[in-house]
């Protein structure tokens, strides 16, 4: 097959000139990039016995402009040393030449099982269409500690600082690894330096079921002779205050568990672990808690606490604690890290001595304080999302999370403080106790989050929508902190399942959340009740189970991750739990209707939150329950089919049909009215495929009528809101979808934007000009759920979607709706960057589309008729990579190969 090149430049003229090249065959060099193992780059501490590898094929100028670029075959080499790999020796695994264009989910298949600590160096050679080939740079992964017997460490607790002096032999160290975890949170230092940049390790899990650990390469931190391993622990989720009034949920006192393994160049080694030989002394951290904040007295700092040479005579031995054995499993996701810094945009003094700093962005993390004040000066730092009318910080909505950090100065000149084991959700910071007028430098916002790689970019001709998109991304950033949480500021911050499922598809467009969900879905299964009910929050801390739309996250999230990343292993792993949930619903229904009570008075529906926070529209809760029962059953049937479980696929497809019939009989009237007659019930019925063709049209009509009757306003809460725009678009009601989306009066997405929001609010009316703040009992200004419209912005406005699992086949189908004149959008899929930019100029539409290597797309070009459509300035039959398929609903439809294209049409 021939390879052709087509460079598309923004300027139309350039495109025309280059179009003439399109028919010339050019062998084009490509690169193999983005080598990852289990979704992570060169990870340490992999526990999966057969890790999966992935890569991408990119044009050598990193713009996938080559048309029809495909990998025809690949060969993976995995070696136990860099030298062997360099010599093309895959002593661990040589896949041989595999004829395939797959570049992800490639399972390691070496003959010998991988052992604890095994270092694996790998590279991939690919053969490409047109006879070219490309080889990757080397990459690596390292296996963690796979056997319980690998662990020699003991759990230790102390009064604050923890340390151990160790002596290393006077010979070169070839490699040193620190394996560390905690019940609580830890920070490790070696020889006066912090190890790594992980915050809040070892991640939040149900600590009774499993504990994650991290592995660090500390070779460069060690020296001959005396070395010091030192640590601090904090309460975190384990023994601190967590959501909804829970305190010390898993334990009372945090403990550290660390193991340093040193291998000398001569092959001998040492293993130094936390045990009774460790010493402890009071630290300057007087108290630290996620909800309360941190109190720090810098006068208590011990210089050199983490370095050799300290007089340890006043230090006491740590307490060694017996803990029941639990699985220690490696970190499988990106850790929480510092993401960025935010500078102060305004400083005010609303009351004498009370300074407020505005960071201009509602964020999650903490502040770095820079002061110079006499010893003993106590500074109090309060955090808030909003100001009250007096200009002081508004903290009522934080409930029982005071979020106050205090710092006592040591008086040695300029001092810098940032807390160790707490985080806050805030835009405004109040500092009292300053002895001098502050400068913008006094406070800096430190943004933290699970360090997930961004994947999406979106902008359009309406600045309000761009702010909305920024708010959606900030909402995700602030709430994807070890687990997907509801909010980061008040005393809640839990892994609410309903929120997670309505937002998951949007999340996948914004960022590469594959590893994040790989970790959290294990927490979801860990939380599942013995009878099969998924819980309301994961990790489970109180709350209910079996709640419609919340518990269904246990099905919807794994299915979505499979759809987006093609992750069959994850689907297979969670499939049994998904099935148990469906069977639980079946057993908790009467005639397949998810009623509230059984005949014997048993509660059947968990904690029913309904269409949570909807506006004056009551959707019957049994209807929501039944609709979700049907939807999850349908997804389980599809999952079974994908996994080759044909019997299950047939069984659950039949069950879906039966629930659908029961739904129609019970809730859908002869004229198509659905009980409740709310936007939510029509949106759900349409999205979940619960209606006949005839009833579908009627439902769409009723939905449009309701929106119109409300002057183009929505009435849905968390549940209905995510489906509104997609079903309107699907039903061809684009005009209504755009009117609704561009609405900025209450209730609407743009209402909060109009009032200065920089994150998504929990409620449509968190603050209104007439009423001020909503009930402080539940009024977060950083809750991502209502931002679930992000999915539609990518999949419909820009029109980027997957066609089947894993973005192997794509759909590009932009919707140039009324009120928007251009959209620029890209999405970094697992196969590479997809671009869909469009611009409307009078009646003419220009679409710039990029389809990454190894994928193909169906491109829908809005057009009056196919004859008027050009590609790179030529009639569409003339350029390579594009094949006309048909006209469909005012779209010219094309089968398109990988590459970059410019379509133009008359609308
Ligand atoms: C949380 C939500 C959650 C809900 C359940 C709230 O307190 O903040 O986001 O989904 O409870 O209804």
mmCIF file of N, CA and C in Angstrom, residues 352-446:
data_model
loop_
_atom_site.group_PDB
_atom_site.id
_atom_site.type_symbol
_atom_site.label_atom_id
_atom_site.label_comp_id
_atom_site.label_asym_id
_atom_site.label_seq_id
_atom_site.Cartn_x
_atom_site.Cartn_y
_atom_site.Cartn_z
ATOM 1 N N UNK A 352 -9.703 45.795 60.597
ATOM 2 C CA UNK A 352 -8.306 46.055 60.937
ATOM 3 C C UNK A 352 -7.558 44.762 61.304
ATOM 4 N N UNK A 353 -6.454 44.550 60.655
ATOM 5 C CA UNK A 353 -5.619 43.379 60.972
ATOM 6 C C UNK A 353 -6.096 42.081 60.353
ATOM 7 N N UNK A 354 -7.189 42.162 59.602
ATOM 8 C CA UNK A 354 -7.725 40.937 58.981
ATOM 9 C C UNK A 354 -7.594 41.100 57.467
ATOM 10 N N UNK A 355 -6.650 40.383 56.907
ATOM 11 C CA UNK A 355 -6.334 40.546 55.486
ATOM 12 C C UNK A 355 -6.958 39.424 54.670
ATOM 13 N N UNK A 356 -7.613 39.801 53.581
ATOM 14 C CA UNK A 356 -8.117 38.741 52.690
ATOM 15 C C UNK A 356 -7.357 38.802 51.373
ATOM 16 N N UNK A 357 -6.997 37.638 50.918
ATOM 17 C CA UNK A 357 -6.262 37.483 49.653
ATOM 18 C C UNK A 357 -7.182 36.762 48.679
ATOM 19 N N UNK A 358 -7.296 37.316 47.485
ATOM 20 C CA UNK A 358 -8.113 36.672 46.445
ATOM 21 C C UNK A 358 -7.170 36.027 45.433
ATOM 22 N N UNK A 359 -7.341 34.718 45.261
ATOM 23 C CA UNK A 359 -6.495 34.010 44.282
ATOM 24 C C UNK A 359 -7.132 34.001 42.897
ATOM 25 N N UNK A 360 -8.346 34.502 42.790
ATOM 26 C CA UNK A 360 -8.987 34.615 41.475
ATOM 27 C C UNK A 360 -9.512 33.306 40.931
ATOM 28 N N UNK A 361 -9.296 32.218 41.644
ATOM 29 C CA UNK A 361 -9.712 30.900 41.155
ATOM 30 C C UNK A 361 -10.043 30.025 42.358
ATOM 31 N N UNK A 362 -11.230 29.432 42.334
ATOM 32 C CA UNK A 362 -11.562 28.457 43.370
ATOM 33 C C UNK A 362 -10.697 27.224 43.124
ATOM 34 N N UNK A 363 -9.925 26.842 44.102
ATOM 35 C CA UNK A 363 -8.908 25.808 43.882
ATOM 36 C C UNK A 363 -8.866 24.830 45.061
ATOM 37 N N UNK A 364 -8.088 23.797 44.890
ATOM 38 C CA UNK A 364 -7.929 22.813 45.962
ATOM 39 C C UNK A 364 -6.443 22.635 46.240
ATOM 40 N N UNK A 365 -6.107 22.678 47.494
ATOM 41 C CA UNK A 365 -4.712 22.531 47.897
ATOM 42 C C UNK A 365 -4.500 23.253 49.207
ATOM 43 N N UNK A 366 -3.484 24.098 49.232
ATOM 44 C CA UNK A 366 -3.210 24.877 50.447
ATOM 45 C C UNK A 366 -2.417 26.091 50.029
ATOM 46 N N UNK A 367 -2.048 26.912 50.999
ATOM 47 C CA UNK A 367 -1.240 28.072 50.627
ATOM 48 C C UNK A 367 0.174 27.936 51.151
ATOM 49 N N UNK A 368 1.049 28.601 50.437
ATOM 50 C CA UNK A 368 2.404 28.762 50.951
ATOM 51 C C UNK A 368 2.465 30.168 51.546
ATOM 52 N N UNK A 369 2.843 30.220 52.800
ATOM 53 C CA UNK A 369 2.884 31.500 53.508
ATOM 54 C C UNK A 369 4.336 31.948 53.600
ATOM 55 N N UNK A 370 4.540 33.231 53.290
ATOM 56 C CA UNK A 370 5.910 33.758 53.393
ATOM 57 C C UNK A 370 5.852 34.972 54.315
ATOM 58 N N UNK A 371 6.498 34.882 55.462
ATOM 59 C CA UNK A 371 6.443 35.994 56.421
ATOM 60 C C UNK A 371 7.792 36.191 57.104
ATOM 61 N N UNK A 372 7.936 37.378 57.667
ATOM 62 C CA UNK A 372 9.058 37.628 58.579
ATOM 63 C C UNK A 372 8.428 38.297 59.795
ATOM 64 N N UNK A 373 8.490 37.646 60.930
ATOM 65 C CA UNK A 373 7.854 38.198 62.135
ATOM 66 C C UNK A 373 8.596 37.673 63.350
ATOM 67 N N UNK A 374 8.445 38.356 64.480
ATOM 68 C CA UNK A 374 9.160 37.914 65.684
ATOM 69 C C UNK A 374 8.755 36.506 66.116
ATOM 70 N N UNK A 375 9.664 35.826 66.789
ATOM 71 C CA UNK A 375 9.378 34.477 67.289
ATOM 72 C C UNK A 375 8.119 34.512 68.142
ATOM 73 N N UNK A 376 7.286 33.496 67.983
ATOM 74 C CA UNK A 376 6.064 33.406 68.787
ATOM 75 C C UNK A 376 4.862 34.074 68.135
ATOM 76 N N UNK A 377 5.073 34.815 67.051
ATOM 77 C CA UNK A 377 3.938 35.437 66.352
ATOM 78 C C UNK A 377 3.059 34.323 65.782
ATOM 79 N N UNK A 378 1.782 34.392 66.092
ATOM 80 C CA UNK A 378 0.892 33.332 65.599
ATOM 81 C C UNK A 378 0.033 33.866 64.452
ATOM 82 N N UNK A 379 0.132 33.210 63.330
ATOM 83 C CA UNK A 379 -0.657 33.611 62.169
ATOM 84 C C UNK A 379 -1.769 32.602 61.971
ATOM 85 N N UNK A 380 -2.953 33.113 61.700
ATOM 86 C CA UNK A 380 -4.091 32.223 61.476
ATOM 87 C C UNK A 380 -4.553 32.380 60.033
ATOM 88 N N UNK A 381 -4.614 31.244 59.343
ATOM 89 C CA UNK A 381 -4.954 31.259 57.915
ATOM 90 C C UNK A 381 -6.302 30.550 57.749
ATOM 91 N N UNK A 382 -7.292 31.298 57.295
ATOM 92 C CA UNK A 382 -8.608 30.684 57.059
ATOM 93 C C UNK A 382 -8.859 30.641 55.561
ATOM 94 N N UNK A 383 -9.636 29.646 55.144
ATOM 95 C CA UNK A 383 -9.865 29.418 53.714
ATOM 96 C C UNK A 383 -11.349 29.452 53.417
ATOM 97 N N UNK A 384 -11.727 30.041 52.301
ATOM 98 C CA UNK A 384 -13.142 30.096 51.943
ATOM 99 C C UNK A 384 -13.306 30.201 50.429
ATOM 100 N N UNK A 385 -14.473 29.740 49.966
ATOM 101 C CA UNK A 385 -14.740 29.825 48.532
ATOM 102 C C UNK A 385 -15.327 31.175 48.136
ATOM 103 N N UNK A 386 -15.979 31.822 49.106
ATOM 104 C CA UNK A 386 -16.701 33.059 48.793
ATOM 105 C C UNK A 386 -16.425 34.084 49.892
ATOM 106 N N UNK A 387 -16.776 35.334 49.590
ATOM 107 C CA UNK A 387 -16.734 36.375 50.612
ATOM 108 C C UNK A 387 -18.167 36.687 51.009
ATOM 109 N N UNK A 388 -18.371 37.097 52.244
ATOM 110 C CA UNK A 388 -19.713 37.535 52.604
ATOM 111 C C UNK A 388 -19.855 39.016 52.242
ATOM 112 N N UNK A 389 -21.058 39.584 52.373
ATOM 113 C CA UNK A 389 -21.244 40.961 51.898
ATOM 114 C C UNK A 389 -20.275 41.954 52.548
ATOM 115 N N UNK A 390 -19.757 41.648 53.731
ATOM 116 C CA UNK A 390 -18.807 42.565 54.390
ATOM 117 C C UNK A 390 -17.388 42.447 53.821
ATOM 118 N N UNK A 391 -17.212 41.468 52.946
ATOM 119 C CA UNK A 391 -15.873 41.313 52.355
ATOM 120 C C UNK A 391 -14.975 40.399 53.164
ATOM 121 N N UNK A 392 -15.522 39.803 54.227
ATOM 122 C CA UNK A 392 -14.723 38.822 54.981
ATOM 123 C C UNK A 392 -15.074 37.425 54.469
ATOM 124 N N UNK A 393 -14.256 36.445 54.855
ATOM 125 C CA UNK A 393 -14.458 35.116 54.269
ATOM 126 C C UNK A 393 -15.770 34.475 54.743
ATOM 127 N N UNK A 394 -16.456 33.858 53.785
ATOM 128 C CA UNK A 394 -17.732 33.192 54.056
ATOM 129 C C UNK A 394 -17.440 31.711 54.295
ATOM 130 N N UNK A 395 -17.600 31.267 55.537
ATOM 131 C CA UNK A 395 -17.199 29.886 55.853
ATOM 132 C C UNK A 395 -18.353 29.008 56.339
ATOM 133 N N UNK A 396 -19.585 29.573 56.374
ATOM 134 C CA UNK A 396 -20.698 28.742 56.877
ATOM 135 C C UNK A 396 -20.868 27.451 56.082
ATOM 136 N N UNK A 397 -20.630 27.523 54.769
ATOM 137 C CA UNK A 397 -20.890 26.336 53.944
ATOM 138 C C UNK A 397 -19.838 25.244 54.140
ATOM 139 N N UNK A 398 -18.828 25.516 54.956
ATOM 140 C CA UNK A 398 -17.825 24.469 55.215
ATOM 141 C C UNK A 398 -18.304 23.490 56.284
ATOM 142 N N UNK A 399 -19.435 23.850 56.916
ATOM 143 C CA UNK A 399 -19.995 23.010 57.994
ATOM 144 C C UNK A 399 -18.923 22.719 59.045
ATOM 145 N N UNK A 400 -18.686 21.431 59.327
ATOM 146 C CA UNK A 400 -17.748 21.097 60.406
ATOM 147 C C UNK A 400 -16.315 20.948 59.898
ATOM 148 N N UNK A 401 -15.972 21.694 58.879
ATOM 149 C CA UNK A 401 -14.584 21.665 58.390
ATOM 150 C C UNK A 401 -14.006 23.071 58.509
ATOM 151 N N UNK A 402 -13.504 23.430 59.692
ATOM 152 C CA UNK A 402 -13.055 24.820 59.883
ATOM 153 C C UNK A 402 -11.974 25.258 58.893
ATOM 154 N N UNK A 403 -11.157 24.315 58.432
ATOM 155 C CA UNK A 403 -10.142 24.628 57.415
ATOM 156 C C UNK A 403 -9.241 25.794 57.826
ATOM 157 N N UNK A 404 -8.712 25.702 59.035
ATOM 158 C CA UNK A 404 -7.857 26.765 59.560
ATOM 159 C C UNK A 404 -6.445 26.204 59.777
ATOM 160 N N UNK A 405 -5.468 26.834 59.162
ATOM 161 C CA UNK A 405 -4.072 26.487 59.441
ATOM 162 C C UNK A 405 -3.497 27.576 60.346
ATOM 163 N N UNK A 406 -2.675 27.171 61.299
ATOM 164 C CA UNK A 406 -2.003 28.203 62.103
ATOM 165 C C UNK A 406 -0.497 27.968 62.047
ATOM 166 N N UNK A 407 0.210 29.075 62.104
ATOM 167 C CA UNK A 407 1.665 28.995 62.016
ATOM 168 C C UNK A 407 2.260 29.911 63.086
ATOM 169 N N UNK A 408 3.141 29.351 63.891
ATOM 170 C CA UNK A 408 3.834 30.163 64.895
ATOM 171 C C UNK A 408 5.274 30.349 64.432
ATOM 172 N N UNK A 409 5.653 31.626 64.313
ATOM 173 C CA UNK A 409 6.958 31.949 63.712
ATOM 174 C C UNK A 409 8.104 31.611 64.657
ATOM 175 N N UNK A 410 9.239 31.278 64.044
ATOM 176 C CA UNK A 410 10.441 31.039 64.857
ATOM 177 C C UNK A 410 11.278 32.307 64.966
ATOM 178 N N UNK A 411 10.967 33.308 64.125
ATOM 179 C CA UNK A 411 11.612 34.609 64.240
ATOM 180 C C UNK A 411 13.022 34.657 63.696
ATOM 181 N N UNK A 412 13.282 33.926 62.635
ATOM 182 C CA UNK A 412 14.652 33.879 62.111
ATOM 183 C C UNK A 412 14.768 34.584 60.753
ATOM 184 N N UNK A 413 13.896 35.528 60.487
ATOM 185 C CA UNK A 413 13.929 36.192 59.170
ATOM 186 C C UNK A 413 12.755 35.723 58.339
ATOM 187 N N UNK A 414 12.973 35.608 57.029
ATOM 188 C CA UNK A 414 11.860 35.180 56.167
ATOM 189 C C UNK A 414 11.587 33.696 56.411
ATOM 190 N N UNK A 415 10.343 33.406 56.714
ATOM 191 C CA UNK A 415 9.965 32.015 56.987
ATOM 192 C C UNK A 415 8.917 31.578 55.975
ATOM 193 N N UNK A 416 9.019 30.328 55.591
ATOM 194 C CA UNK A 416 8.066 29.803 54.611
ATOM 195 C C UNK A 416 7.361 28.615 55.222
ATOM 196 N N UNK A 417 6.055 28.629 55.124
ATOM 197 C CA UNK A 417 5.285 27.507 55.670
ATOM 198 C C UNK A 417 4.283 27.013 54.646
ATOM 199 N N UNK A 418 4.217 25.710 54.504
ATOM 200 C CA UNK A 418 3.057 25.107 53.847
ATOM 201 C C UNK A 418 2.727 23.824 54.586
ATOM 202 N N UNK A 419 1.424 23.569 54.767
ATOM 203 C CA UNK A 419 1.051 22.431 55.605
ATOM 204 C C UNK A 419 1.423 21.099 54.966
ATOM 205 N N UNK A 420 1.486 20.077 55.787
ATOM 206 C CA UNK A 420 1.950 18.768 55.329
ATOM 207 C C UNK A 420 0.824 17.798 55.026
ATOM 208 N N UNK A 421 -0.175 17.772 55.905
ATOM 209 C CA UNK A 421 -1.170 16.697 55.815
ATOM 210 C C UNK A 421 -2.589 17.231 55.830
ATOM 211 N N UNK A 422 -2.820 18.331 55.134
ATOM 212 C CA UNK A 422 -4.189 18.827 55.036
ATOM 213 C C UNK A 422 -4.385 19.458 53.661
ATOM 214 N N UNK A 423 -5.619 19.651 53.280
ATOM 215 C CA UNK A 423 -5.923 20.401 52.057
ATOM 216 C C UNK A 423 -7.262 21.093 52.247
ATOM 217 N N UNK A 424 -7.462 22.131 51.469
ATOM 218 C CA UNK A 424 -8.674 22.928 51.576
ATOM 219 C C UNK A 424 -9.212 23.231 50.181
ATOM 220 N N UNK A 425 -10.505 23.577 50.121
ATOM 221 C CA UNK A 425 -11.101 24.039 48.865
ATOM 222 C C UNK A 425 -11.397 25.514 49.034
ATOM 223 N N UNK A 426 -10.773 26.389 48.250
ATOM 224 C CA UNK A 426 -10.896 27.827 48.531
ATOM 225 C C UNK A 426 -10.471 28.679 47.349
ATOM 226 N N UNK A 427 -10.943 29.895 47.376
ATOM 227 C CA UNK A 427 -10.437 30.938 46.476
ATOM 228 C C UNK A 427 -9.855 32.094 47.302
ATOM 229 N N UNK A 428 -10.477 32.295 48.489
ATOM 230 C CA UNK A 428 -10.068 33.406 49.343
ATOM 231 C C UNK A 428 -9.331 32.882 50.572
ATOM 232 N N UNK A 429 -8.360 33.656 51.004
ATOM 233 C CA UNK A 429 -7.575 33.282 52.170
ATOM 234 C C UNK A 429 -7.579 34.475 53.117
ATOM 235 N N UNK A 430 -7.877 34.218 54.363
ATOM 236 C CA UNK A 430 -7.818 35.298 55.351
ATOM 237 C C UNK A 430 -6.630 35.038 56.264
ATOM 238 N N UNK A 431 -5.804 36.043 56.452
ATOM 239 C CA UNK A 431 -4.680 35.897 57.380
ATOM 240 C C UNK A 431 -4.807 36.950 58.466
ATOM 241 N N UNK A 432 -4.758 36.503 59.691
ATOM 242 C CA UNK A 432 -4.718 37.443 60.818
ATOM 243 C C UNK A 432 -3.454 37.163 61.621
ATOM 244 N N UNK A 433 -2.990 38.212 62.301
ATOM 245 C CA UNK A 433 -1.793 38.059 63.128
ATOM 246 C C UNK A 433 -0.542 38.606 62.462
ATOM 247 N N UNK A 434 -0.668 39.104 61.239
ATOM 248 C CA UNK A 434 0.517 39.633 60.550
ATOM 249 C C UNK A 434 1.040 40.870 61.281
ATOM 250 N N UNK A 435 2.319 40.989 61.358
ATOM 251 C CA UNK A 435 2.887 42.152 62.048
ATOM 252 C C UNK A 435 3.238 43.262 61.064
ATOM 253 N N UNK A 436 3.183 42.932 59.782
ATOM 254 C CA UNK A 436 3.448 43.945 58.762
ATOM 255 C C UNK A 436 2.418 43.833 57.666
ATOM 256 N N UNK A 437 2.282 44.904 56.902
ATOM 257 C CA UNK A 437 1.342 44.879 55.768
ATOM 258 C C UNK A 437 1.773 43.795 54.774
ATOM 259 N N UNK A 438 0.851 42.934 54.355
ATOM 260 C CA UNK A 438 1.264 41.857 53.447
ATOM 261 C C UNK A 438 1.502 42.360 52.022
ATOM 262 N N UNK A 439 2.211 41.567 51.261
ATOM 263 C CA UNK A 439 2.405 41.825 49.826
ATOM 264 C C UNK A 439 1.778 40.638 49.088
ATOM 265 N N UNK A 440 1.625 40.738 47.762
ATOM 266 C CA UNK A 440 1.043 39.597 47.030
ATOM 267 C C UNK A 440 1.852 38.324 47.235
ATOM 268 N N UNK A 441 3.088 38.469 47.607
ATOM 269 C CA UNK A 441 3.979 37.344 47.817
ATOM 270 C C UNK A 441 3.728 36.607 49.134
ATOM 271 N N UNK A 442 2.989 37.246 50.026
ATOM 272 C CA UNK A 442 2.755 36.647 51.344
ATOM 273 C C UNK A 442 2.059 35.297 51.193
ATOM 274 N N UNK A 443 1.159 35.248 50.221
ATOM 275 C CA UNK A 443 0.369 34.037 50.031
ATOM 276 C C UNK A 443 0.504 33.555 48.581
ATOM 277 N N UNK A 444 0.712 32.263 48.410
ATOM 278 C CA UNK A 444 0.678 31.661 47.066
ATOM 279 C C UNK A 444 -0.212 30.425 47.161
ATOM 280 N N UNK A 445 -1.102 30.255 46.197
ATOM 281 C CA UNK A 445 -1.962 29.067 46.186
ATOM 282 C C UNK A 445 -1.207 27.898 45.591
ATOM 283 N N UNK A 446 -1.178 26.780 46.301
ATOM 284 C CA UNK A 446 -0.534 25.564 45.784
ATOM 285 C C UNK A 446 -1.652 24.599 45.399
#
